[in-house]
Every structure is written in C-alpha cells, then in structure tokens.
mmCIF file with all atom_site columns, C-alpha atoms in Angstrom:
data_model
loop_
_atom_site.group_PDB
_atom_site.id
_atom_site.type_symbol
_atom_site.label_atom_id
_atom_site.label_alt_id
_atom_site.label_comp_id
_atom_site.label_asym_id
_atom_site.label_entity_id
_atom_site.label_seq_id
_atom_site.pdbx_PDB_ins_code
_atom_site.Cartn_x
_atom_site.Cartn_y
_atom_site.Cartn_z
_atom_site.occupancy
_atom_site.B_iso_or_equiv
_atom_site.pdbx_formal_charge
_atom_site.auth_seq_id
_atom_site.auth_comp_id
_atom_site.auth_asym_id
_atom_site.auth_atom_id
_atom_site.pdbx_PDB_model_num
ATOM 1  C CA . MET A 1 1  ? 89.809 126.880 102.085 1.00 67.00 ? 634 MET A CA 1
ATOM 2  C CA . HIS A 1 2  ? 91.175 130.045 101.367 1.00 85.00 ? 635 HIS A CA 1
ATOM 3  C CA . LEU A 1 3  ? 91.326 131.581 98.040  1.00 91.00 ? 636 LEU A CA 1
ATOM 4  C CA . SER A 1 4  ? 93.968 133.618 96.127  1.00 95.00 ? 637 SER A CA 1
ATOM 5  C CA . LYS A 1 5  ? 93.799 137.035 94.785  1.00 96.00 ? 638 LYS A CA 1
ATOM 6  C CA . LYS A 1 6  ? 94.229 136.035 91.623  1.00 97.00 ? 639 LYS A CA 1
ATOM 7  C CA . THR A 1 7  ? 91.384 133.609 91.750  1.00 97.00 ? 640 THR A CA 1
ATOM 8  C CA . GLU A 1 8  ? 89.268 136.326 93.925  1.00 96.00 ? 641 GLU A CA 1
ATOM 9  C CA . TYR A 1 9  ? 89.742 138.092 90.749  1.00 97.00 ? 642 TYR A CA 1
ATOM 10 C CA . ALA A 1 10 ? 88.785 135.577 88.066  1.00 98.00 ? 643 ALA A CA 1
ATOM 11 C CA . PHE A 1 11 ? 85.515 135.044 89.427  1.00 97.00 ? 644 PHE A CA 1
ATOM 12 C CA . ARG A 1 12 ? 85.338 138.893 89.842  1.00 96.00 ? 645 ARG A CA 1
ATOM 13 C CA . ALA A 1 13 ? 85.933 138.837 85.783  1.00 97.00 ? 646 ALA A CA 1
ATOM 14 C CA . LEU A 1 14 ? 83.283 136.406 84.638  1.00 97.00 ? 647 LEU A CA 1
ATOM 15 C CA . VAL A 1 15 ? 80.439 137.585 86.960  1.00 96.00 ? 648 VAL A CA 1
ATOM 16 C CA . TYR A 1 16 ? 81.305 141.459 85.446  1.00 96.00 ? 649 TYR A CA 1
ATOM 17 C CA . ALA A 1 17 ? 81.594 139.418 81.793  1.00 96.00 ? 650 ALA A CA 1
ATOM 18 C CA . ALA A 1 18 ? 78.312 137.923 82.693  1.00 96.00 ? 651 ALA A CA 1
ATOM 19 C CA . ARG A 1 19 ? 75.885 140.721 83.012  1.00 95.00 ? 652 ARG A CA 1
ATOM 20 C CA . PHE A 1 20 ? 77.126 141.839 79.225  1.00 94.00 ? 653 PHE A CA 1
ATOM 21 C CA . PRO A 1 21 ? 74.348 140.935 76.266  1.00 94.00 ? 654 PRO A CA 1
ATOM 22 C CA . GLU A 1 22 ? 75.398 137.910 74.940  1.00 92.00 ? 655 GLU A CA 1
ATOM 23 C CA . GLY A 1 23 ? 78.178 138.943 72.245  1.00 91.00 ? 656 GLY A CA 1
ATOM 24 C CA . THR A 1 24 ? 79.303 142.128 73.687  1.00 93.00 ? 657 THR A CA 1
ATOM 25 C CA . THR A 1 25 ? 82.908 142.945 74.590  1.00 95.00 ? 658 THR A CA 1
ATOM 26 C CA . PHE A 1 26 ? 83.940 144.858 77.725  1.00 96.00 ? 659 PHE A CA 1
ATOM 27 C CA . GLN A 1 27 ? 87.157 146.520 78.400  1.00 95.00 ? 660 GLN A CA 1
ATOM 28 C CA . ILE A 1 28 ? 89.974 145.809 80.558  1.00 95.00 ? 661 ILE A CA 1
ATOM 29 C CA . ARG A 1 29 ? 90.585 149.227 81.832  1.00 95.00 ? 662 ARG A CA 1
ATOM 30 C CA . ASP A 1 30 ? 86.821 149.147 82.754  1.00 96.00 ? 663 ASP A CA 1
ATOM 31 C CA . LEU A 1 31 ? 86.652 146.095 84.861  1.00 96.00 ? 664 LEU A CA 1
ATOM 32 C CA . ALA A 1 32 ? 90.196 147.364 86.994  1.00 97.00 ? 665 ALA A CA 1
ATOM 33 C CA . GLU A 1 33 ? 88.799 150.013 87.169  1.00 96.00 ? 666 GLU A CA 1
ATOM 34 C CA . LYS A 1 34 ? 85.374 149.461 88.782  1.00 94.00 ? 667 LYS A CA 1
ATOM 35 C CA . ASN A 1 35 ? 86.950 146.374 90.817  1.00 92.00 ? 668 ASN A CA 1
ATOM 36 C CA . GLY A 1 36 ? 90.274 147.767 92.122  1.00 93.00 ? 669 GLY A CA 1
ATOM 37 C CA . ILE A 1 37 ? 92.440 145.556 89.804  1.00 94.00 ? 670 ILE A CA 1
ATOM 38 C CA . PRO A 1 38 ? 95.593 146.599 89.355  1.00 96.00 ? 671 PRO A CA 1
ATOM 39 C CA . LYS A 1 39 ? 95.141 146.399 85.191  1.00 96.00 ? 672 LYS A CA 1
ATOM 40 C CA . LYS A 1 40 ? 98.289 144.567 84.415  1.00 97.00 ? 673 LYS A CA 1
ATOM 41 C CA . PHE A 1 41 ? 97.510 141.488 86.946  1.00 97.00 ? 674 PHE A CA 1
ATOM 42 C CA . LEU A 1 42 ? 93.935 141.805 85.614  1.00 97.00 ? 675 LEU A CA 1
ATOM 43 C CA . GLU A 1 43 ? 95.230 140.940 81.864  1.00 96.00 ? 676 GLU A CA 1
ATOM 44 C CA . LEU A 1 44 ? 97.108 138.002 82.823  1.00 97.00 ? 677 LEU A CA 1
ATOM 45 C CA . ILE A 1 45 ? 93.940 136.529 84.637  1.00 98.00 ? 678 ILE A CA 1
ATOM 46 C CA . LEU A 1 46 ? 91.860 136.719 81.671  1.00 98.00 ? 679 LEU A CA 1
ATOM 47 C CA . LEU A 1 47 ? 94.264 135.301 79.556  1.00 97.00 ? 680 LEU A CA 1
ATOM 48 C CA . GLU A 1 48 ? 94.452 132.555 81.897  1.00 98.00 ? 681 GLU A CA 1
ATOM 49 C CA . LEU A 1 49 ? 90.729 132.610 81.084  1.00 98.00 ? 682 LEU A CA 1
ATOM 50 C CA . LYS A 1 50 ? 90.893 133.073 77.696  1.00 98.00 ? 683 LYS A CA 1
ATOM 51 C CA . ASN A 1 51 ? 93.218 129.970 77.351  1.00 98.00 ? 684 ASN A CA 1
ATOM 52 C CA . ALA A 1 52 ? 90.793 127.897 79.348  1.00 97.00 ? 685 ALA A CA 1
ATOM 53 C CA . GLY A 1 53 ? 88.210 128.924 76.602  1.00 97.00 ? 686 GLY A CA 1
ATOM 54 C CA . MET A 1 54 ? 86.321 130.235 79.610  1.00 97.00 ? 687 MET A CA 1
ATOM 55 C CA . LEU A 1 55 ? 86.323 134.184 77.260  1.00 98.00 ? 688 LEU A CA 1
ATOM 56 C CA . SER A 1 56 ? 87.225 135.190 73.991  1.00 97.00 ? 689 SER A CA 1
ATOM 57 C CA . SER A 1 57 ? 88.491 138.318 72.446  1.00 96.00 ? 690 SER A CA 1
ATOM 58 C CA . ARG A 1 58 ? 88.344 140.535 69.266  1.00 94.00 ? 691 ARG A CA 1
ATOM 59 C CA . ARG A 1 59 ? 90.233 143.289 68.449  1.00 93.00 ? 692 ARG A CA 1
ATOM 60 C CA . GLY A 1 60 ? 89.994 146.302 67.029  1.00 90.00 ? 693 GLY A CA 1
ATOM 61 C CA . VAL A 1 61 ? 86.980 149.166 67.637  1.00 87.00 ? 694 VAL A CA 1
ATOM 62 C CA . GLY A 1 62 ? 84.110 147.489 69.622  1.00 83.00 ? 695 GLY A CA 1
ATOM 63 C CA . GLY A 1 63 ? 86.707 144.803 70.737  1.00 90.00 ? 696 GLY A CA 1
ATOM 64 C CA . GLY A 1 64 ? 87.858 143.717 74.201  1.00 95.00 ? 697 GLY A CA 1
ATOM 65 C CA . TYR A 1 65 ? 86.940 140.712 76.165  1.00 97.00 ? 698 TYR A CA 1
ATOM 66 C CA . LEU A 1 66 ? 83.655 138.435 76.290  1.00 96.00 ? 699 LEU A CA 1
ATOM 67 C CA . LEU A 1 67 ? 82.707 134.945 77.537  1.00 97.00 ? 700 LEU A CA 1
ATOM 68 C CA . ALA A 1 68 ? 83.439 132.307 75.002  1.00 96.00 ? 701 ALA A CA 1
ATOM 69 C CA . GLN A 1 69 ? 80.581 130.061 76.894  1.00 94.00 ? 702 GLN A CA 1
ATOM 70 C CA . ARG A 1 70 ? 77.368 130.467 78.618  1.00 92.00 ? 703 ARG A CA 1
ATOM 71 C CA . PRO A 1 71 ? 77.194 131.192 81.664  1.00 92.00 ? 704 PRO A CA 1
ATOM 72 C CA . ASP A 1 72 ? 75.890 128.714 83.863  1.00 92.00 ? 705 ASP A CA 1
ATOM 73 C CA . ALA A 1 73 ? 78.619 126.342 81.496  1.00 94.00 ? 706 ALA A CA 1
ATOM 74 C CA . ILE A 1 74 ? 81.102 127.693 83.596  1.00 95.00 ? 707 ILE A CA 1
ATOM 75 C CA . ARG A 1 75 ? 81.744 125.792 86.892  1.00 95.00 ? 708 ARG A CA 1
ATOM 76 C CA . SER A 1 76 ? 83.024 127.199 89.692  1.00 94.00 ? 709 SER A CA 1
ATOM 77 C CA . THR A 1 77 ? 85.208 124.295 90.273  1.00 94.00 ? 710 THR A CA 1
ATOM 78 C CA . ARG A 1 78 ? 86.992 124.544 86.640  1.00 95.00 ? 711 ARG A CA 1
ATOM 79 C CA . ILE A 1 79 ? 87.819 128.381 87.758  1.00 97.00 ? 712 ILE A CA 1
ATOM 80 C CA . VAL A 1 80 ? 89.208 127.233 91.352  1.00 96.00 ? 713 VAL A CA 1
ATOM 81 C CA . GLU A 1 81 ? 91.409 124.392 89.804  1.00 95.00 ? 714 GLU A CA 1
ATOM 82 C CA . LEU A 1 82 ? 92.769 126.826 86.976  1.00 96.00 ? 715 LEU A CA 1
ATOM 83 C CA . PHE A 1 83 ? 94.133 128.634 89.809  1.00 96.00 ? 716 PHE A CA 1
ATOM 84 C CA . GLU A 1 84 ? 94.711 127.190 92.583  1.00 94.00 ? 717 GLU A CA 1
ATOM 85 C CA . GLY A 1 85 ? 95.441 123.386 91.561  1.00 91.00 ? 718 GLY A CA 1
ATOM 86 C CA . PRO A 1 86 ? 93.317 120.284 91.942  1.00 89.00 ? 719 PRO A CA 1
ATOM 87 C CA . LEU A 1 87 ? 90.779 119.956 94.770  1.00 81.00 ? 720 LEU A CA 1
ATOM 88 C CA . THR A 1 88 ? 91.851 116.655 97.090  1.00 77.00 ? 721 THR A CA 1
ATOM 89 C CA . ALA A 1 89 ? 89.424 115.873 99.740  1.00 56.00 ? 722 ALA A CA 1
ATOM 90 C CA . ARG A 1 90 ? 90.349 117.346 103.075 1.00 51.00 ? 723 ARG A CA 1
ATOM 91 C CA . GLY A 1 91 ? 90.450 114.835 105.963 1.00 45.00 ? 724 GLY A CA 1
#
C-alpha cells in the first residue's frame, strides 16, 4: 500500500510528539524545520490529528501541540484510516 505524504507526515508528527516527556508541548515550526515539512501543510495535518483526539493543543506562553493519548494507545491503522479512508481487504 502506498501512503500519501499527508499520512507519512502525520506519522512523523506523532513520533516527534511521543519523544517529548508527557505533558510537554512542541512547536509546529520546529517540527516542520526538522522534518522538511511545509508549515502550512503541517498545520492542517495537526488539526486533523487534534480533531481525531490524538493530539491536543495549548495556547499562550509555553503553548503548542502535545499528545492527547499515551503513545501505545494510538494505533497505526487509525492514523492510516484517518488520512487514507477505510482499509479494505485486497485480493
């Protein structure tokens, strides 16, 4: 199965977020720069992950994005289906 750039970047964002201690935020600009992801495109991806309950955000000083769930609670199939649509058996 070939995954879109959007799905690939979503995985990168979640792995990046999981590297921070629990409750610690990260900045979109840092993630974009370190992974070569266009910032505006990344903003849309993070918003979808937030709406799906995988990320949350904080405003103000020290704000940014952070995991909304434990990393082991986020299933790869859920990420793929969020960005690629339902998985079906291929024959």
